[in-house]
Structure formats: structure tokens, C-alpha cells
Coordinates of C-alpha atoms in Angstrom, one line a residue:
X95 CA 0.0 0.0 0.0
X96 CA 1.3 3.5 -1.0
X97 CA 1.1 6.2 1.5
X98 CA -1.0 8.0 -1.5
X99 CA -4.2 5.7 -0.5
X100 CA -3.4 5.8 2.8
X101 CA -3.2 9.5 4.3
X102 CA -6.6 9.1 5.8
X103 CA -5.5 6.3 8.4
X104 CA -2.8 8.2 9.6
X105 CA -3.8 9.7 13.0
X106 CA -2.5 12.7 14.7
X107 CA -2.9 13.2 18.4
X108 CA -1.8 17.0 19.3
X109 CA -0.5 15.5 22.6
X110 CA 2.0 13.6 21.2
X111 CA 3.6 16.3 19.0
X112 CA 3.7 18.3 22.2
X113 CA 5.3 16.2 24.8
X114 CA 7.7 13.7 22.4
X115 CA 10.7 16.4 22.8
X116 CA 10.8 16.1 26.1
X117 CA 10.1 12.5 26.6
X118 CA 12.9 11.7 24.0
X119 CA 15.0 14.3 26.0
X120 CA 14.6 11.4 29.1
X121 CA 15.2 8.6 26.9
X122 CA 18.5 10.1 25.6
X123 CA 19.9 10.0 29.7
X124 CA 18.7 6.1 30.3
X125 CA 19.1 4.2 26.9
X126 CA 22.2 3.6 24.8
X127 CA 22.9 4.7 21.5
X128 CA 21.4 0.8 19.9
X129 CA 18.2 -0.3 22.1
X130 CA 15.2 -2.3 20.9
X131 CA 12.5 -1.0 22.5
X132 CA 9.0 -2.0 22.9
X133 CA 6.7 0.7 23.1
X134 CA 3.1 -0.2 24.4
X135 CA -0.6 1.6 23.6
X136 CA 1.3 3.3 20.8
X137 CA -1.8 4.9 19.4
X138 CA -1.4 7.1 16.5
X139 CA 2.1 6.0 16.3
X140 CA 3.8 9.5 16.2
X141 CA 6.4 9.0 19.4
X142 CA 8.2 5.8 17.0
X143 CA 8.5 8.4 14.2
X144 CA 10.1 11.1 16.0
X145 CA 12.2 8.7 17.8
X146 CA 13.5 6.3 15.1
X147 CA 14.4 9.3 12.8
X148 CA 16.3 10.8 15.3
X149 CA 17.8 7.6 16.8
X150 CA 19.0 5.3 14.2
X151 CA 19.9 3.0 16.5
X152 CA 16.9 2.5 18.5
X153 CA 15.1 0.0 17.4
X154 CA 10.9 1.1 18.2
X155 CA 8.6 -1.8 18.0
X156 CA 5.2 -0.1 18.1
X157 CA 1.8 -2.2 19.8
X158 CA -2.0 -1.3 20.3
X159 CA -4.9 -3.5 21.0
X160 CA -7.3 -1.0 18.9
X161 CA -7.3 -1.7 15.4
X162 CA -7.2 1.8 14.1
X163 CA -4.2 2.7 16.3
X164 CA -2.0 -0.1 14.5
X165 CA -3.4 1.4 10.8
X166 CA -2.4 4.7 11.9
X167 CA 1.2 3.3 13.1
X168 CA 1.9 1.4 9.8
X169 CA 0.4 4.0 7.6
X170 CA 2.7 6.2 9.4
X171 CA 5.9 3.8 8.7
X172 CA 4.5 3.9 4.9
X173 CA 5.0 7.3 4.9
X174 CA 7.8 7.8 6.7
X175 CA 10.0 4.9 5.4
X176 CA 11.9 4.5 8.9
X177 CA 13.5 1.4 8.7
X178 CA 13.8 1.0 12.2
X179 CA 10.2 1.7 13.2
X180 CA 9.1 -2.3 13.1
X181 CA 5.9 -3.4 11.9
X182 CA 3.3 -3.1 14.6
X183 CA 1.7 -5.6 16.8
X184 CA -1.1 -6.2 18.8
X185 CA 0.2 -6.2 22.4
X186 CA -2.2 -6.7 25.8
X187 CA -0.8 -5.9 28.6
X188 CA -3.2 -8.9 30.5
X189 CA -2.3 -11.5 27.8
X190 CA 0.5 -13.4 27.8
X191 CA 3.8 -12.5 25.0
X192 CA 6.0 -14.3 23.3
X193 CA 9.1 -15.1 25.0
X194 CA 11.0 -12.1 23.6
X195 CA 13.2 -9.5 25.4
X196 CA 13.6 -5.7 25.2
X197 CA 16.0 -2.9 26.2
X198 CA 13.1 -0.7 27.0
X199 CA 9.4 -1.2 27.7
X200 CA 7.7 2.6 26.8
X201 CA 4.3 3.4 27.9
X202 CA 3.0 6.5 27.7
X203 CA -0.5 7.7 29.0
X204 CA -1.7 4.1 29.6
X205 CA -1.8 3.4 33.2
X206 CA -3.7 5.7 34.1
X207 CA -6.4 5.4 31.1
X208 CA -6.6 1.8 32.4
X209 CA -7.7 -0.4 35.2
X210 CA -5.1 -1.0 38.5
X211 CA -4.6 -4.5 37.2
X212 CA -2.8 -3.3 33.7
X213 CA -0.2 -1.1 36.0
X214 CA 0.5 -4.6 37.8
X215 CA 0.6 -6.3 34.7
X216 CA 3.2 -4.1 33.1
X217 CA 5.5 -4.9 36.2
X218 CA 5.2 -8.2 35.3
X219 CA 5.8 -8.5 32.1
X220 CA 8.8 -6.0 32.7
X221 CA 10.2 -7.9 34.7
X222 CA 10.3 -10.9 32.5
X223 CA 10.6 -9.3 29.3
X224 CA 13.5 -6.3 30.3
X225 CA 17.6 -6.9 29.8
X226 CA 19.0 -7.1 32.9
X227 CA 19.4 -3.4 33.3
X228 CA 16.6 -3.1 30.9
X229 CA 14.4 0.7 31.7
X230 CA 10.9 1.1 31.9
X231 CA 9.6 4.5 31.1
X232 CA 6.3 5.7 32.2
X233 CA 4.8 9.0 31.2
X234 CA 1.6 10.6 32.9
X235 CA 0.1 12.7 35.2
X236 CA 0.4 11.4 39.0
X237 CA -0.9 12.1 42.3
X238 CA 2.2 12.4 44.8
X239 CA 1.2 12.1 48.7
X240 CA -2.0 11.8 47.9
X241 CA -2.7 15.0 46.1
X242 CA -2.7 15.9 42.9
X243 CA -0.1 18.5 41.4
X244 CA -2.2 20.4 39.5
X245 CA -5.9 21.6 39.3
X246 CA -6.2 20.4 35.7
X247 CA -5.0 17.1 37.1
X248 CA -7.5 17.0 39.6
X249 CA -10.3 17.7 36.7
X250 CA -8.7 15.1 34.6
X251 CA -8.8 12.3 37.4
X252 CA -12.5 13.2 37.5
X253 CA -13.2 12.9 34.2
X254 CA -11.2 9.7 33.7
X255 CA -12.8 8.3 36.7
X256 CA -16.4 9.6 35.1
X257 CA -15.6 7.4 31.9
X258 CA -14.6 4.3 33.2
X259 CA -14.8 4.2 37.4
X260 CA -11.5 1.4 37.1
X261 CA -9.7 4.8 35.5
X262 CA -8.1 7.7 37.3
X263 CA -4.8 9.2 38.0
X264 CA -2.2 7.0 40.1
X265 CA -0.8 7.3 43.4
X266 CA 3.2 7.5 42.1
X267 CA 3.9 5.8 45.6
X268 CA 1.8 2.5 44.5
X269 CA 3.3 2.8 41.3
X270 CA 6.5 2.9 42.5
X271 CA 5.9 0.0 45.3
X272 CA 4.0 -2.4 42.6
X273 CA 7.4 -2.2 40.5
X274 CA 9.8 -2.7 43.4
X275 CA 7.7 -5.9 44.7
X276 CA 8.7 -7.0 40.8
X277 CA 12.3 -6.2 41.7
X278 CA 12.4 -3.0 39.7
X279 CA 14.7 0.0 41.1
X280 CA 13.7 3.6 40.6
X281 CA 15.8 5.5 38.9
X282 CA 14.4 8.9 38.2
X283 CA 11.0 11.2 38.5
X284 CA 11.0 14.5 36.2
X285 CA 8.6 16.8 35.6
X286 CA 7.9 17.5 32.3
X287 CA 5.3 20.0 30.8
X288 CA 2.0 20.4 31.6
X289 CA 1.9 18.8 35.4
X290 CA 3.2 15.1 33.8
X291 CA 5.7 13.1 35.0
X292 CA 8.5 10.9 33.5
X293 CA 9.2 8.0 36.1
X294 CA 12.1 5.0 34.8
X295 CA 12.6 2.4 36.3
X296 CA 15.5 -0.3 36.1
X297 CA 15.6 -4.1 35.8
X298 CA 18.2 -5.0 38.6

């Protein structure tokens, strides 16, 4: 398929475009220059372009469990021609993978946009399919003590929690304890723009 016939399946989410500079900035400090990372809830797909053209080394394998997400990410890799964007696959957190390891495990904006049982999924699986040393880099907006950092995060938990009660913004202390009970050691918590977080953790 050209990307002529495909344009329209190509998504854009303005959130992405916004926050991939400084997400990428994080990266750059906790992955080495050749990584094959596994990036989950990929949606439109935009983070593995701006990533693999800047990183030729990195190897991005995009996943999704909604169909029009993984259009969007290959029409994007039609477009784009990024050799080291990979094919995307269909990846549940709750389901069981193929036996397969990673550098990195990237989720951005999913636990929170998700029941408690994904977050201690993810932990699992990181800790089976990470390196040793391997990172896992969340990306969201988190309540810290108990409170929310912001006003509009405080709004967005109650509109999360309005769409699906099993949603809402996590405390980053049970985030934190769920991935050291997998034997996951925190490495670092940043704030980046607009009242998010980027919290890595490493395989030990």
C-alpha cells in the first residue's frame, strides 16, 4: 500500500507532538545509542517516528490493542519509510507474550487510562521481558502524597474516573511500590510540561 491511498489512516494526536521532545530528552539520559525497545498503547504512532528518525539505533517496535491505532502506526511507517520503526503488533498488557526481550518497555499515557490491574501487569511483564538493566519509562500525570499536582489534574482524574470508574490518575507511591515488589529499582522522576511526570525504572 502507498502512503498516497493511505493518508486518511494516519492519526494525529496533538498531545503527542507536544510532549515527544521532552520524553525523548529522558530517553536520551537512560538508553544507549542501539536499544530495541518496545513501546506499548502506541496509538497514532507518532512518538516511533520522531524517535526512530532521530535515533537510528533505536530499534521502536510499536503495539496497540485497537485496530485503528495499529493502521495509523503502519500508515505512518508507509509514509515515513523508517527502517527501524518495526511493523506493529497487537500487544495486551493482561495477555501473555511471546518469549522475547527488550532494552526498554515505553508506555506513555496508559496506566492511568486503564484499570489497577494493567499497571500490575506491566510490572510483570517488565520484569520478565527487560535486559538485565533493561528501563521502563512511564509517562503521565500522578498524584504524589496523595494530592494531585495540579488543578487540571484534579479535573482530569474526575473525568477519567467519570468514563470508566476502574480509571483515574495513580498514586506515584503505588506505582513505585507495585514495580519494586517485581524487583524494579527507581531510577528517576521528572517533571515535564503540563503537570506530567516521566518516572524510569531499572531491571536490577
Amino acid at each position: 500500500m502507498t502512503h498516497e491511498n493511505n493518508d486518511h489512516l494516519r492519526l494525529s494526536a496533538p498531545a503527542a507532538v507536544r510532549n515527544r521532545e521532552p520524553i525523548e530528552q529522558v530517553l536520551v539520559r537512560v538508553l544507549d545509542d542501539q536499544a530495541y525497545i518496545l513501546e506499548l498503547a502506541s496509538g497514532s504512532g507518532e512518538h516511533g517516528v520522531y524517535m526512530t528518525q532521530r535515533h537510528p539505533g533505536w530499534r521502536w517496535q510499536p503495539s496497540d490493542i485497537s485496530p485503528a491505532a495499529l493502521a495509523s502506526i503502519e500508515a505512518w511507517r508507509a509514509f515515513t519509510g523508517s527502517v527501524n520503526l518495526l511493523p506493529p503488533l497487537r500487544r495486551d498488557t493482561l495477555e501473555s507474550w511471546p518469549d522475547e526481550h527488550f532494552d526498554a518497555l515505553v508506555a506513555i499515557n496508559l496506566i492511568h487510562i486503564s484499570p489497577w490491574e494493567v499497571t500490575e501487569a506491566l510490572m510483570a511483564k517488565a520484569a520478565r521481558h527487560l535486559t538485565p538493566g533493561g528501563v521502563l519509562f512511564l509517562y503521565g500525570p500522578y498524584r504524589r502524597q496523595g494530592q494531585h499536582t495540579a488543578p487540571s489534574n484534579a479535573a482530569f482524574d474526575a473525568d477519567l474516573k467519570a468514563r470508566d470508574s476502574r480509571w483515574g490518575v495513580r498514586d506515584l507511591e503505588a506505582v513505585i511500590a507495585e514495580a519494586e515488589a517485581r524487583g524494579m529499582v527507581l531510577e528517576l522522576v521528572d517533571p515535564l510540561p503540563a503537570n506530567n511526570l516521566a518516572v524510569v525504572f531499572r531491571r536490577t
